[in-house]
Amino acid sequence: MRTLFAALAALTINAPAEAQTPNCLAQWSRLQEVVQTFDLADTLPPGIVRQNATGGCHIDGLTLPAGPNLNITVDSLEWQGQDMQRFVTDGLPPRSLIVQVTGVGFVPDIGDPVFTYLQGIQSRGRQIDLMLDLEWNEPARQLSLNALRINVPESDYLLLQATVENVDFSTKAAMQSSMGSFGLVQLGAEIRSKHMFQNFVLLPIGLALLQGADDPKARVAELQDIAYDHIDAAPSEILPGSAKAALKDLVSDLPDPAGILRFEQTADPGIGPARFLPLALQRGAFESLDDIWTLLEGIRINIIYERL
């Protein structure tokens, strides 16, 4: 996504100024400065950013280079935030931000116009939609990920929600200070996968874990047994029995799962640099997982897995 936003910023800078909405152009101009390490200006067609009826900004019909032989196509992107001017003027995050990305496709380009044309048509059946909803509460110094939702074909989806405390975006100095004090206190996820795992995750993970195996099925069974042992070893205060059972069900279905996974994690104190500072200072001093479990005290994880 970082590459996508950087590319969109470069597109905007290249667009004819008279076709832009000034406020939207200013937002993208600032984003271009933030991601100036990307030099994409000469490889992208012009893009036009306009303001919509609700005061947000949108850009339609993008083709973005993602590598030597891959393009990302985007039907439309819309965003709207509260106090975006602080981002434009001071480079500070807005107080809230909603982003909608519709019709994201991945189209291989090997230099054959016929192949690229046909792949473009085929990719429309595999398009992804994304929605991001973020909100910062300044008095509470709390950052809420209200939703990050990714919709993929066949009704599969990924939905994330999170709460992070001790986040201060009031000034750049405060932001730097927050990097050492923030803590993730709540994380929730719901994942529906009928074919999403197989289409997007299976190949890279499978190649990494099964590389060199003469009998892949036997190696999968060995890895499952290892996973079961680690699940059993987790303290019940962190991973209760029901969560262990659900996680084992998921592991037993790998590498071809079909189900809905619900995950909820709470932490007191929050998960952040302060919690893991001892691990960083004592790198190499931990002799077993038991030593690491002590760093995870106050974390509780609940998991539900329903087969489709």
PDB file of C-alpha atoms in Angstrom:
ATOM      1  CA  MET A   1       0.000   0.000   0.000  1.00  0.00           C
ATOM      2  CA  ARG A   2       2.902   2.372   0.647  1.00  0.00           C
ATOM      3  CA  THR A   3       3.967   1.990  -2.984  1.00  0.00           C
ATOM      4  CA  LEU A   4       0.393   2.559  -4.130  1.00  0.00           C
ATOM      5  CA  PHE A   5       0.017   5.808  -2.184  1.00  0.00           C
ATOM      6  CA  ALA A   6       3.438   7.006  -3.287  1.00  0.00           C
ATOM      7  CA  ALA A   7       2.512   6.363  -6.888  1.00  0.00           C
ATOM      8  CA  LEU A   8      -0.791   8.179  -6.541  1.00  0.00           C
ATOM      9  CA  ALA A   9       1.035  11.160  -5.067  1.00  0.00           C
ATOM     10  CA  ALA A  10       3.360  11.286  -8.054  1.00  0.00           C
ATOM     11  CA  LEU A  11       0.392  11.010 -10.408  1.00  0.00           C
ATOM     12  CA  THR A  12      -1.205  14.044  -8.845  1.00  0.00           C
ATOM     13  CA  ILE A  13       1.894  16.189  -9.119  1.00  0.00           C
ATOM     14  CA  ASN A  14       2.034  15.430 -12.822  1.00  0.00           C
ATOM     15  CA  ALA A  15      -1.579  16.341 -13.473  1.00  0.00           C
ATOM     16  CA  PRO A  16      -2.617  19.648 -15.089  1.00  0.00           C
ATOM     17  CA  ALA A  17      -3.026  22.189 -12.284  1.00  0.00           C
ATOM     18  CA  GLU A  18      -6.222  23.688 -13.646  1.00  0.00           C
ATOM     19  CA  ALA A  19      -7.969  20.311 -13.489  1.00  0.00           C
ATOM     20  CA  GLN A  20      -7.247  19.794  -9.794  1.00  0.00           C
ATOM     21  CA  THR A  21      -9.212  20.848  -6.742  1.00  0.00           C
ATOM     22  CA  PRO A  22      -6.693  22.997  -4.848  1.00  0.00           C
ATOM     23  CA  ASN A  23      -7.282  21.442  -1.411  1.00  0.00           C
ATOM     24  CA  CYS A  24      -6.980  17.905  -2.766  1.00  0.00           C
ATOM     25  CA  LEU A  25      -3.912  18.789  -4.786  1.00  0.00           C
ATOM     26  CA  ALA A  26      -2.298  20.310  -1.690  1.00  0.00           C
ATOM     27  CA  GLN A  27      -2.897  17.090   0.248  1.00  0.00           C
ATOM     28  CA  TRP A  28      -1.288  14.996  -2.458  1.00  0.00           C
ATOM     29  CA  SER A  29       1.550  17.460  -2.807  1.00  0.00           C
ATOM     30  CA  ARG A  30       2.337  17.071   0.871  1.00  0.00           C
ATOM     31  CA  LEU A  31       2.144  13.297   0.522  1.00  0.00           C
ATOM     32  CA  GLN A  32       4.599  13.531  -2.350  1.00  0.00           C
ATOM     33  CA  GLU A  33       7.051  15.197   0.018  1.00  0.00           C
ATOM     34  CA  VAL A  34       6.518  12.481   2.614  1.00  0.00           C
ATOM     35  CA  VAL A  35       7.298   9.735   0.113  1.00  0.00           C
ATOM     36  CA  GLN A  36       9.860  11.639  -1.936  1.00  0.00           C
ATOM     37  CA  THR A  37      12.159   8.629  -1.854  1.00  0.00           C
ATOM     38  CA  PHE A  38       9.954   7.234  -4.637  1.00  0.00           C
ATOM     39  CA  ASP A  39      10.908   8.635  -8.033  1.00  0.00           C
ATOM     40  CA  LEU A  40       7.960   7.633 -10.200  1.00  0.00           C
ATOM     41  CA  ALA A  41       7.201  10.851 -12.049  1.00  0.00           C
ATOM     42  CA  ASP A  42       8.581   9.779 -15.404  1.00  0.00           C
ATOM     43  CA  THR A  43       6.852   6.390 -15.410  1.00  0.00           C
ATOM     44  CA  LEU A  44       3.261   7.397 -14.624  1.00  0.00           C
ATOM     45  CA  PRO A  45       0.511   8.938 -16.749  1.00  0.00           C
ATOM     46  CA  PRO A  46      -1.189  12.143 -15.547  1.00  0.00           C
ATOM     47  CA  GLY A  47      -3.843  11.761 -12.880  1.00  0.00           C
ATOM     48  CA  ILE A  48      -6.623  14.185 -11.911  1.00  0.00           C
ATOM     49  CA  VAL A  49      -7.724  14.540  -8.294  1.00  0.00           C
ATOM     50  CA  ARG A  50     -11.075  16.182  -7.672  1.00  0.00           C
ATOM     51  CA  GLN A  51     -13.207  16.991  -4.656  1.00  0.00           C
ATOM     52  CA  ASN A  52     -16.434  15.030  -4.272  1.00  0.00           C
ATOM     53  CA  ALA A  53     -19.804  16.209  -3.019  1.00  0.00           C
ATOM     54  CA  THR A  54     -19.031  15.355   0.620  1.00  0.00           C
ATOM     55  CA  GLY A  55     -15.792  17.341   0.680  1.00  0.00           C
ATOM     56  CA  GLY A  56     -13.484  14.369   0.201  1.00  0.00           C
ATOM     57  CA  CYS A  57     -11.111  13.766  -2.683  1.00  0.00           C
ATOM     58  CA  HIS A  58     -11.065  11.086  -5.347  1.00  0.00           C
ATOM     59  CA  ILE A  59      -9.058   9.925  -8.317  1.00  0.00           C
ATOM     60  CA  ASP A  60     -10.238   7.426 -10.937  1.00  0.00           C
ATOM     61  CA  GLY A  61      -8.749   5.039 -13.453  1.00  0.00           C
ATOM     62  CA  LEU A  62      -5.132   4.492 -12.428  1.00  0.00           C
ATOM     63  CA  THR A  63      -2.480   2.144 -13.777  1.00  0.00           C
ATOM     64  CA  LEU A  64       0.531   2.014 -11.501  1.00  0.00           C
ATOM     65  CA  PRO A  65       3.805   0.189 -12.174  1.00  0.00           C
ATOM     66  CA  ALA A  66       4.558  -2.206  -9.318  1.00  0.00           C
ATOM     67  CA  GLY A  67       7.647  -3.860 -10.746  1.00  0.00           C
ATOM     68  CA  PRO A  68       9.391  -4.795 -13.985  1.00  0.00           C
ATOM     69  CA  ASN A  69       6.529  -7.047 -15.141  1.00  0.00           C
ATOM     70  CA  LEU A  70       3.543  -6.059 -13.011  1.00  0.00           C
ATOM     71  CA  ASN A  71       1.024  -3.235 -13.045  1.00  0.00           C
ATOM     72  CA  ILE A  72      -1.553  -2.375 -10.392  1.00  0.00           C
ATOM     73  CA  THR A  73      -4.844  -1.068 -11.745  1.00  0.00           C
ATOM     74  CA  VAL A  74      -7.189   0.959  -9.515  1.00  0.00           C
ATOM     75  CA  ASP A  75     -10.724   1.834 -10.550  1.00  0.00           C
ATOM     76  CA  SER A  76     -11.074   4.586  -7.962  1.00  0.00           C
ATOM     77  CA  LEU A  77      -9.616   5.907  -4.740  1.00  0.00           C
ATOM     78  CA  GLU A  78     -11.396   8.243  -2.332  1.00  0.00           C
ATOM     79  CA  TRP A  79     -10.232   9.753   0.952  1.00  0.00           C
ATOM     80  CA  GLN A  80     -11.581  12.205   3.475  1.00  0.00           C
ATOM     81  CA  GLY A  81     -10.156  13.323   6.807  1.00  0.00           C
ATOM     82  CA  GLN A  82     -10.768  15.681   9.689  1.00  0.00           C
ATOM     83  CA  ASP A  83      -8.299  18.555   9.987  1.00  0.00           C
ATOM     84  CA  MET A  84      -6.400  17.647   6.831  1.00  0.00           C
ATOM     85  CA  GLN A  85      -4.932  21.147   6.838  1.00  0.00           C
ATOM     86  CA  ARG A  86      -2.529  20.199   9.633  1.00  0.00           C
ATOM     87  CA  PHE A  87      -1.202  17.507   7.305  1.00  0.00           C
ATOM     88  CA  VAL A  88      -0.805  19.991   4.458  1.00  0.00           C
ATOM     89  CA  THR A  89       0.692  22.786   6.573  1.00  0.00           C
ATOM     90  CA  ASP A  90       2.701  20.956   9.227  1.00  0.00           C
ATOM     91  CA  GLY A  91       3.074  17.401   7.945  1.00  0.00           C
ATOM     92  CA  LEU A  92       1.074  16.054  10.912  1.00  0.00           C
ATOM     93  CA  PRO A  93      -1.472  13.237  10.571  1.00  0.00           C
ATOM     94  CA  PRO A  94      -5.133  14.268  10.299  1.00  0.00           C
ATOM     95  CA  ARG A  95      -7.375  13.632  13.303  1.00  0.00           C
ATOM     96  CA  SER A  96      -9.357  11.104  11.315  1.00  0.00           C
ATOM     97  CA  LEU A  97      -9.034   9.520   7.906  1.00  0.00           C
ATOM     98  CA  ILE A  98     -11.267   7.326   5.779  1.00  0.00           C
ATOM     99  CA  VAL A  99      -9.855   5.795   2.599  1.00  0.00           C
ATOM    100  CA  GLN A 100     -11.797   3.750   0.042  1.00  0.00           C
ATOM    101  CA  VAL A 101      -9.943   1.902  -2.716  1.00  0.00           C
ATOM    102  CA  THR A 102     -12.158   0.179  -5.261  1.00  0.00           C
ATOM    103  CA  GLY A 103     -11.214  -2.289  -7.970  1.00  0.00           C
ATOM    104  CA  VAL A 104      -7.557  -3.060  -7.270  1.00  0.00           C
ATOM    105  CA  GLY A 105      -6.186  -5.486  -9.846  1.00  0.00           C
ATOM    106  CA  PHE A 106      -2.777  -7.011 -10.494  1.00  0.00           C
ATOM    107  CA  VAL A 107      -1.920  -7.326 -14.185  1.00  0.00           C
ATOM    108  CA  PRO A 108       1.295  -8.998 -15.411  1.00  0.00           C
ATOM    109  CA  ASP A 109       3.007  -7.146 -18.268  1.00  0.00           C
ATOM    110  CA  ILE A 110       5.607  -9.158 -20.182  1.00  0.00           C
ATOM    111  CA  GLY A 111       5.752  -6.806 -23.121  1.00  0.00           C
ATOM    112  CA  ASP A 112       3.174  -8.674 -25.211  1.00  0.00           C
ATOM    113  CA  PRO A 113       0.216  -6.316 -25.839  1.00  0.00           C
ATOM    114  CA  VAL A 114      -2.217  -9.180 -26.502  1.00  0.00           C
ATOM    115  CA  PHE A 115      -1.244 -10.995 -23.295  1.00  0.00           C
ATOM    116  CA  THR A 116      -1.444  -7.779 -21.272  1.00  0.00           C
ATOM    117  CA  TYR A 117      -4.848  -6.953 -22.764  1.00  0.00           C
ATOM    118  CA  LEU A 118      -6.272 -10.399 -21.945  1.00  0.00           C
ATOM    119  CA  GLN A 119      -4.745 -10.408 -18.479  1.00  0.00           C
ATOM    120  CA  GLY A 120      -6.347  -7.036 -17.806  1.00  0.00           C
ATOM    121  CA  ILE A 121      -9.774  -8.465 -18.622  1.00  0.00           C
ATOM    122  CA  GLN A 122      -9.131 -11.606 -16.594  1.00  0.00           C
ATOM    123  CA  SER A 123      -7.918  -9.645 -13.576  1.00  0.00           C
ATOM    124  CA  ARG A 124     -11.264  -7.875 -13.225  1.00  0.00           C
ATOM    125  CA  GLY A 125     -12.662 -11.093 -11.799  1.00  0.00           C
ATOM    126  CA  ARG A 126      -9.982 -11.065  -9.097  1.00  0.00           C
ATOM    127  CA  GLN A 127     -10.184  -7.428  -8.024  1.00  0.00           C
ATOM    128  CA  ILE A 128      -9.817  -6.348  -4.401  1.00  0.00           C
ATOM    129  CA  ASP A 129     -11.569  -3.530  -2.535  1.00  0.00           C
ATOM    130  CA  LEU A 130     -10.084  -1.877   0.558  1.00  0.00           C
ATOM    131  CA  MET A 131     -11.466   0.427   3.259  1.00  0.00           C
ATOM    132  CA  LEU A 132      -9.448   2.127   6.006  1.00  0.00           C
ATOM    133  CA  ASP A 133     -11.004   4.091   8.905  1.00  0.00           C
ATOM    134  CA  LEU A 134      -8.617   5.701  11.413  1.00  0.00           C
ATOM    135  CA  GLU A 135      -9.325   8.151  14.253  1.00  0.00           C
ATOM    136  CA  TRP A 136      -7.035   9.893  16.748  1.00  0.00           C
ATOM    137  CA  ASN A 137      -8.465  11.084  20.074  1.00  0.00           C
ATOM    138  CA  GLU A 138      -6.121  13.838  21.223  1.00  0.00           C
ATOM    139  CA  PRO A 139      -7.313  14.220  24.871  1.00  0.00           C
ATOM    140  CA  ALA A 140      -7.132  10.443  25.402  1.00  0.00           C
ATOM    141  CA  ARG A 141      -3.943  10.100  23.307  1.00  0.00           C
ATOM    142  CA  GLN A 142      -5.575   7.108  21.664  1.00  0.00           C
ATOM    143  CA  LEU A 143      -5.400   5.944  18.049  1.00  0.00           C
ATOM    144  CA  SER A 144      -8.311   3.787  16.917  1.00  0.00           C
ATOM    145  CA  LEU A 145      -8.266   1.627  13.835  1.00  0.00           C
ATOM    146  CA  ASN A 146     -12.028   1.501  13.506  1.00  0.00           C
ATOM    147  CA  ALA A 147     -11.755  -0.755  10.500  1.00  0.00           C
ATOM    148  CA  LEU A 148      -9.373  -2.040   7.899  1.00  0.00           C
ATOM    149  CA  ARG A 149     -11.371  -4.213   5.547  1.00  0.00           C
ATOM    150  CA  ILE A 150     -10.106  -6.009   2.481  1.00  0.00           C
ATOM    151  CA  ASN A 151     -12.716  -7.674   0.285  1.00  0.00           C
ATOM    152  CA  VAL A 152     -11.604 -10.304  -2.207  1.00  0.00           C
ATOM    153  CA  PRO A 153     -13.635 -12.405  -4.681  1.00  0.00           C
ATOM    154  CA  GLU A 154     -16.007 -15.167  -3.559  1.00  0.00           C
ATOM    155  CA  SER A 155     -17.096 -13.174  -0.483  1.00  0.00           C
ATOM    156  CA  ASP A 156     -13.779 -13.673   1.297  1.00  0.00           C
ATOM    157  CA  TYR A 157     -12.554 -10.795   3.448  1.00  0.00           C
ATOM    158  CA  LEU A 158     -10.145  -9.607   6.108  1.00  0.00           C
ATOM    159  CA  LEU A 159     -11.378  -7.217   8.814  1.00  0.00           C
ATOM    160  CA  LEU A 160      -9.079  -5.669  11.416  1.00  0.00           C
ATOM    161  CA  GLN A 161      -9.806  -3.363  14.371  1.00  0.00           C
ATOM    162  CA  ALA A 162      -7.302  -2.074  16.918  1.00  0.00           C
ATOM    163  CA  THR A 163      -6.739   0.415  19.729  1.00  0.00           C
ATOM    164  CA  VAL A 164      -3.342   1.936  20.479  1.00  0.00           C
ATOM    165  CA  GLU A 165      -2.725   4.063  23.580  1.00  0.00           C
ATOM    166  CA  ASN A 166      -0.130   6.727  24.368  1.00  0.00           C
ATOM    167  CA  VAL A 167      -0.169   8.134  20.838  1.00  0.00           C
ATOM    168  CA  ASP A 168       0.484  11.858  20.514  1.00  0.00           C
ATOM    169  CA  PHE A 169       0.240  13.486  17.077  1.00  0.00           C
ATOM    170  CA  SER A 170       0.044  17.042  18.411  1.00  0.00           C
ATOM    171  CA  THR A 171       3.567  17.975  17.240  1.00  0.00           C
ATOM    172  CA  LYS A 172       6.398  16.271  15.414  1.00  0.00           C
ATOM    173  CA  ALA A 173       8.392  16.130  18.647  1.00  0.00           C
ATOM    174  CA  ALA A 174       5.450  14.471  20.401  1.00  0.00           C
ATOM    175  CA  MET A 175       5.194  11.964  17.559  1.00  0.00           C
ATOM    176  CA  GLN A 176       8.841  11.025  18.022  1.00  0.00           C
ATOM    177  CA  SER A 177       8.287  10.600  21.759  1.00  0.00           C
ATOM    178  CA  SER A 178       5.268   8.366  21.110  1.00  0.00           C
ATOM    179  CA  MET A 179       7.453   5.923  19.215  1.00  0.00           C
ATOM    180  CA  GLY A 180       8.844   4.781  22.555  1.00  0.00           C
ATOM    181  CA  SER A 181       5.661   4.836  24.609  1.00  0.00           C
ATOM    182  CA  PHE A 182       2.777   3.560  22.468  1.00  0.00           C
ATOM    183  CA  GLY A 183       1.059   0.314  23.331  1.00  0.00           C
ATOM    184  CA  LEU A 184      -1.396  -1.870  21.436  1.00  0.00           C
ATOM    185  CA  VAL A 185      -4.106  -2.664  23.991  1.00  0.00           C
ATOM    186  CA  GLN A 186      -6.715  -4.286  21.744  1.00  0.00           C
ATOM    187  CA  LEU A 187      -6.642  -6.085  18.406  1.00  0.00           C
ATOM    188  CA  GLY A 188      -9.516  -7.835  16.697  1.00  0.00           C
ATOM    189  CA  ALA A 189      -9.592  -9.696  13.407  1.00  0.00           C
ATOM    190  CA  GLU A 190     -12.148 -11.602  11.399  1.00  0.00           C
ATOM    191  CA  ILE A 191     -11.003 -13.511   8.348  1.00  0.00           C
ATOM    192  CA  ARG A 192     -13.242 -15.417   5.969  1.00  0.00           C
ATOM    193  CA  SER A 193     -11.321 -17.611   3.589  1.00  0.00           C
ATOM    194  CA  LYS A 194     -12.773 -20.066   1.135  1.00  0.00           C
ATOM    195  CA  HIS A 195      -9.945 -19.606  -1.350  1.00  0.00           C
ATOM    196  CA  MET A 196      -8.216 -16.414  -0.148  1.00  0.00           C
ATOM    197  CA  PHE A 197      -5.441 -18.262   1.691  1.00  0.00           C
ATOM    198  CA  GLN A 198      -4.781 -20.497  -1.288  1.00  0.00           C
ATOM    199  CA  ASN A 199      -4.797 -17.623  -3.791  1.00  0.00           C
ATOM    200  CA  PHE A 200      -2.723 -15.076  -1.882  1.00  0.00           C
ATOM    201  CA  VAL A 201      -0.739 -16.752   0.907  1.00  0.00           C
ATOM    202  CA  LEU A 202      -0.206 -20.441   0.152  1.00  0.00           C
ATOM    203  CA  LEU A 203       2.545 -20.196  -2.451  1.00  0.00           C
ATOM    204  CA  PRO A 204       5.040 -17.914  -0.626  1.00  0.00           C
ATOM    205  CA  ILE A 205       4.556 -19.634   2.747  1.00  0.00           C
ATOM    206  CA  GLY A 206       4.547 -23.100   1.224  1.00  0.00           C
ATOM    207  CA  LEU A 207       7.747 -22.504  -0.693  1.00  0.00           C
ATOM    208  CA  ALA A 208       9.438 -21.122   2.408  1.00  0.00           C
ATOM    209  CA  LEU A 209       8.436 -24.012   4.684  1.00  0.00           C
ATOM    210  CA  LEU A 210       8.549 -26.924   2.255  1.00  0.00           C
ATOM    211  CA  GLN A 211      11.579 -26.028   0.154  1.00  0.00           C
ATOM    212  CA  GLY A 212      13.699 -29.143  -0.420  1.00  0.00           C
ATOM    213  CA  ALA A 213      11.157 -31.584   1.026  1.00  0.00           C
ATOM    214  CA  ASP A 214      11.085 -34.888  -0.858  1.00  0.00           C
ATOM    215  CA  ASP A 215       7.652 -35.665   0.540  1.00  0.00           C
ATOM    216  CA  PRO A 216       5.721 -32.394   1.005  1.00  0.00           C
ATOM    217  CA  LYS A 217       2.715 -34.074   2.633  1.00  0.00           C
ATOM    218  CA  ALA A 218       4.914 -35.760   5.227  1.00  0.00           C
ATOM    219  CA  ARG A 219       6.692 -32.481   5.917  1.00  0.00           C
ATOM    220  CA  VAL A 220       3.324 -30.755   6.411  1.00  0.00           C
ATOM    221  CA  ALA A 221       2.396 -33.397   8.994  1.00  0.00           C
ATOM    222  CA  GLU A 222       5.723 -32.826  10.808  1.00  0.00           C
ATOM    223  CA  LEU A 223       5.152 -29.070  10.896  1.00  0.00           C
ATOM    224  CA  GLN A 224       1.617 -29.579  12.187  1.00  0.00           C
ATOM    225  CA  ASP A 225       2.922 -31.702  15.066  1.00  0.00           C
ATOM    226  CA  ILE A 226       5.456 -28.991  15.921  1.00  0.00           C
ATOM    227  CA  ALA A 227       2.685 -26.388  15.875  1.00  0.00           C
ATOM    228  CA  TYR A 228       0.490 -28.516  18.160  1.00  0.00           C
ATOM    229  CA  ASP A 229       3.335 -28.776  20.691  1.00  0.00           C
ATOM    230  CA  HIS A 230       3.860 -24.998  20.701  1.00  0.00           C
ATOM    231  CA  ILE A 231       0.123 -24.393  21.115  1.00  0.00           C
ATOM    232  CA  ASP A 232      -0.030 -26.786  24.078  1.00  0.00           C
ATOM    233  CA  ALA A 233       2.978 -25.067  25.640  1.00  0.00           C
ATOM    234  CA  ALA A 234       1.322 -21.643  25.669  1.00  0.00           C
ATOM    235  CA  PRO A 235       0.156 -20.577  29.156  1.00  0.00           C
ATOM    236  CA  SER A 236      -3.611 -20.840  29.581  1.00  0.00           C
ATOM    237  CA  GLU A 237      -3.626 -17.327  31.035  1.00  0.00           C
ATOM    238  CA  ILE A 238      -2.546 -16.089  27.605  1.00  0.00           C
ATOM    239  CA  LEU A 239      -4.162 -18.680  25.329  1.00  0.00           C
ATOM    240  CA  PRO A 240      -7.142 -20.376  27.048  1.00  0.00           C
ATOM    241  CA  GLY A 241      -8.202 -23.924  26.243  1.00  0.00           C
ATOM    242  CA  SER A 242     -10.959 -22.956  23.817  1.00  0.00           C
ATOM    243  CA  ALA A 243      -8.533 -20.811  21.826  1.00  0.00           C
ATOM    244  CA  LYS A 244      -5.983 -23.636  21.749  1.00  0.00           C
ATOM    245  CA  ALA A 245      -8.593 -26.038  20.413  1.00  0.00           C
ATOM    246  CA  ALA A 246      -9.681 -23.591  17.707  1.00  0.00           C
ATOM    247  CA  LEU A 247      -6.087 -22.930  16.700  1.00  0.00           C
ATOM    248  CA  LYS A 248      -5.404 -26.676  16.450  1.00  0.00           C
ATOM    249  CA  ASP A 249      -8.450 -27.071  14.203  1.00  0.00           C
ATOM    250  CA  LEU A 250      -7.075 -24.382  11.920  1.00  0.00           C
ATOM    251  CA  VAL A 251      -3.608 -25.959  11.846  1.00  0.00           C
ATOM    252  CA  SER A 252      -5.123 -29.362  11.012  1.00  0.00           C
ATOM    253  CA  ASP A 253      -6.852 -27.821   7.965  1.00  0.00           C
ATOM    254  CA  LEU A 254      -3.637 -26.331   6.600  1.00  0.00           C
ATOM    255  CA  PRO A 255      -2.514 -25.954   3.877  1.00  0.00           C
ATOM    256  CA  ASP A 256      -6.059 -25.947   2.460  1.00  0.00           C
ATOM    257  CA  PRO A 257      -8.284 -24.218   5.042  1.00  0.00           C
ATOM    258  CA  ALA A 258     -11.823 -23.029   4.465  1.00  0.00           C
ATOM    259  CA  GLY A 259     -13.425 -21.202   7.343  1.00  0.00           C
ATOM    260  CA  ILE A 260     -13.990 -18.052   9.354  1.00  0.00           C
ATOM    261  CA  LEU A 261     -11.320 -17.152  11.900  1.00  0.00           C
ATOM    262  CA  ARG A 262     -12.128 -14.685  14.679  1.00  0.00           C
ATOM    263  CA  PHE A 263      -9.270 -13.368  16.775  1.00  0.00           C
ATOM    264  CA  GLU A 264      -9.366 -11.017  19.747  1.00  0.00           C
ATOM    265  CA  GLN A 265      -6.363  -9.919  21.773  1.00  0.00           C
ATOM    266  CA  THR A 266      -6.189  -7.627  24.787  1.00  0.00           C
ATOM    267  CA  ALA A 267      -3.064  -6.501  26.609  1.00  0.00           C
ATOM    268  CA  ASP A 268      -2.386  -4.706  29.885  1.00  0.00           C
ATOM    269  CA  PRO A 269       0.123  -3.142  29.643  1.00  0.00           C
ATOM    270  CA  GLY A 270      -0.100  -2.614  25.910  1.00  0.00           C
ATOM    271  CA  ILE A 271       2.151  -4.289  23.363  1.00  0.00           C
ATOM    272  CA  GLY A 272       4.876  -1.847  22.395  1.00  0.00           C
ATOM    273  CA  PRO A 273       8.534  -0.908  22.787  1.00  0.00           C
ATOM    274  CA  ALA A 274       8.396  -0.681  26.592  1.00  0.00           C
ATOM    275  CA  ARG A 275       7.142  -4.263  26.921  1.00  0.00           C
ATOM    276  CA  PHE A 276       9.813  -5.727  24.656  1.00  0.00           C
ATOM    277  CA  LEU A 277      12.750  -3.595  25.757  1.00  0.00           C
ATOM    278  CA  PRO A 278      14.048  -6.409  28.026  1.00  0.00           C
ATOM    279  CA  LEU A 279      14.038  -8.767  25.052  1.00  0.00           C
ATOM    280  CA  ALA A 280      16.079  -6.309  23.017  1.00  0.00           C
ATOM    281  CA  LEU A 281      18.556  -5.774  25.851  1.00  0.00           C
ATOM    282  CA  GLN A 282      18.948  -9.494  26.532  1.00  0.00           C
ATOM    283  CA  ARG A 283      19.088 -10.757  22.976  1.00  0.00           C
ATOM    284  CA  GLY A 284      20.450 -14.269  23.033  1.00  0.00           C
ATOM    285  CA  ALA A 285      19.935 -14.647  26.785  1.00  0.00           C
ATOM    286  CA  PHE A 286      16.578 -16.419  26.524  1.00  0.00           C
ATOM    287  CA  GLU A 287      17.032 -20.160  26.636  1.00  0.00           C
ATOM    288  CA  SER A 288      13.443 -21.305  26.064  1.00  0.00           C
ATOM    289  CA  LEU A 289       9.945 -20.166  25.221  1.00  0.00           C
ATOM    290  CA  ASP A 290       9.211 -20.064  28.945  1.00  0.00           C
ATOM    291  CA  ASP A 291      11.523 -17.059  29.243  1.00  0.00           C
ATOM    292  CA  ILE A 292       9.597 -15.256  26.529  1.00  0.00           C
ATOM    293  CA  TRP A 293       6.163 -16.056  27.976  1.00  0.00           C
ATOM    294  CA  THR A 294       7.083 -13.899  30.975  1.00  0.00           C
ATOM    295  CA  LEU A 295       7.224 -10.884  28.641  1.00  0.00           C
ATOM    296  CA  LEU A 296       3.680 -11.606  27.497  1.00  0.00           C
ATOM    297  CA  GLU A 297       2.028 -11.483  30.906  1.00  0.00           C
ATOM    298  CA  GLY A 298      -1.196  -9.493  30.773  1.00  0.00           C
ATOM    299  CA  ILE A 299      -1.949 -10.555  27.196  1.00  0.00           C
ATOM    300  CA  ARG A 300      -5.031 -12.655  26.525  1.00  0.00           C
ATOM    301  CA  ILE A 301      -5.946 -14.133  23.163  1.00  0.00           C
ATOM    302  CA  ASN A 302      -9.320 -15.585  22.203  1.00  0.00           C
ATOM    303  CA  ILE A 303      -9.765 -17.487  18.942  1.00  0.00           C
ATOM    304  CA  ILE A 304     -12.829 -18.965  17.257  1.00  0.00           C
ATOM    305  CA  TYR A 305     -12.563 -20.990  14.065  1.00  0.00           C
ATOM    306  CA  GLU A 306     -15.629 -22.115  12.132  1.00  0.00           C
ATOM    307  CA  ARG A 307     -15.221 -24.382   9.132  1.00  0.00           C
ATOM    308  CA  LEU A 308     -17.132 -23.519   5.973  1.00  0.00           C
TER     309      LEU A 308
END
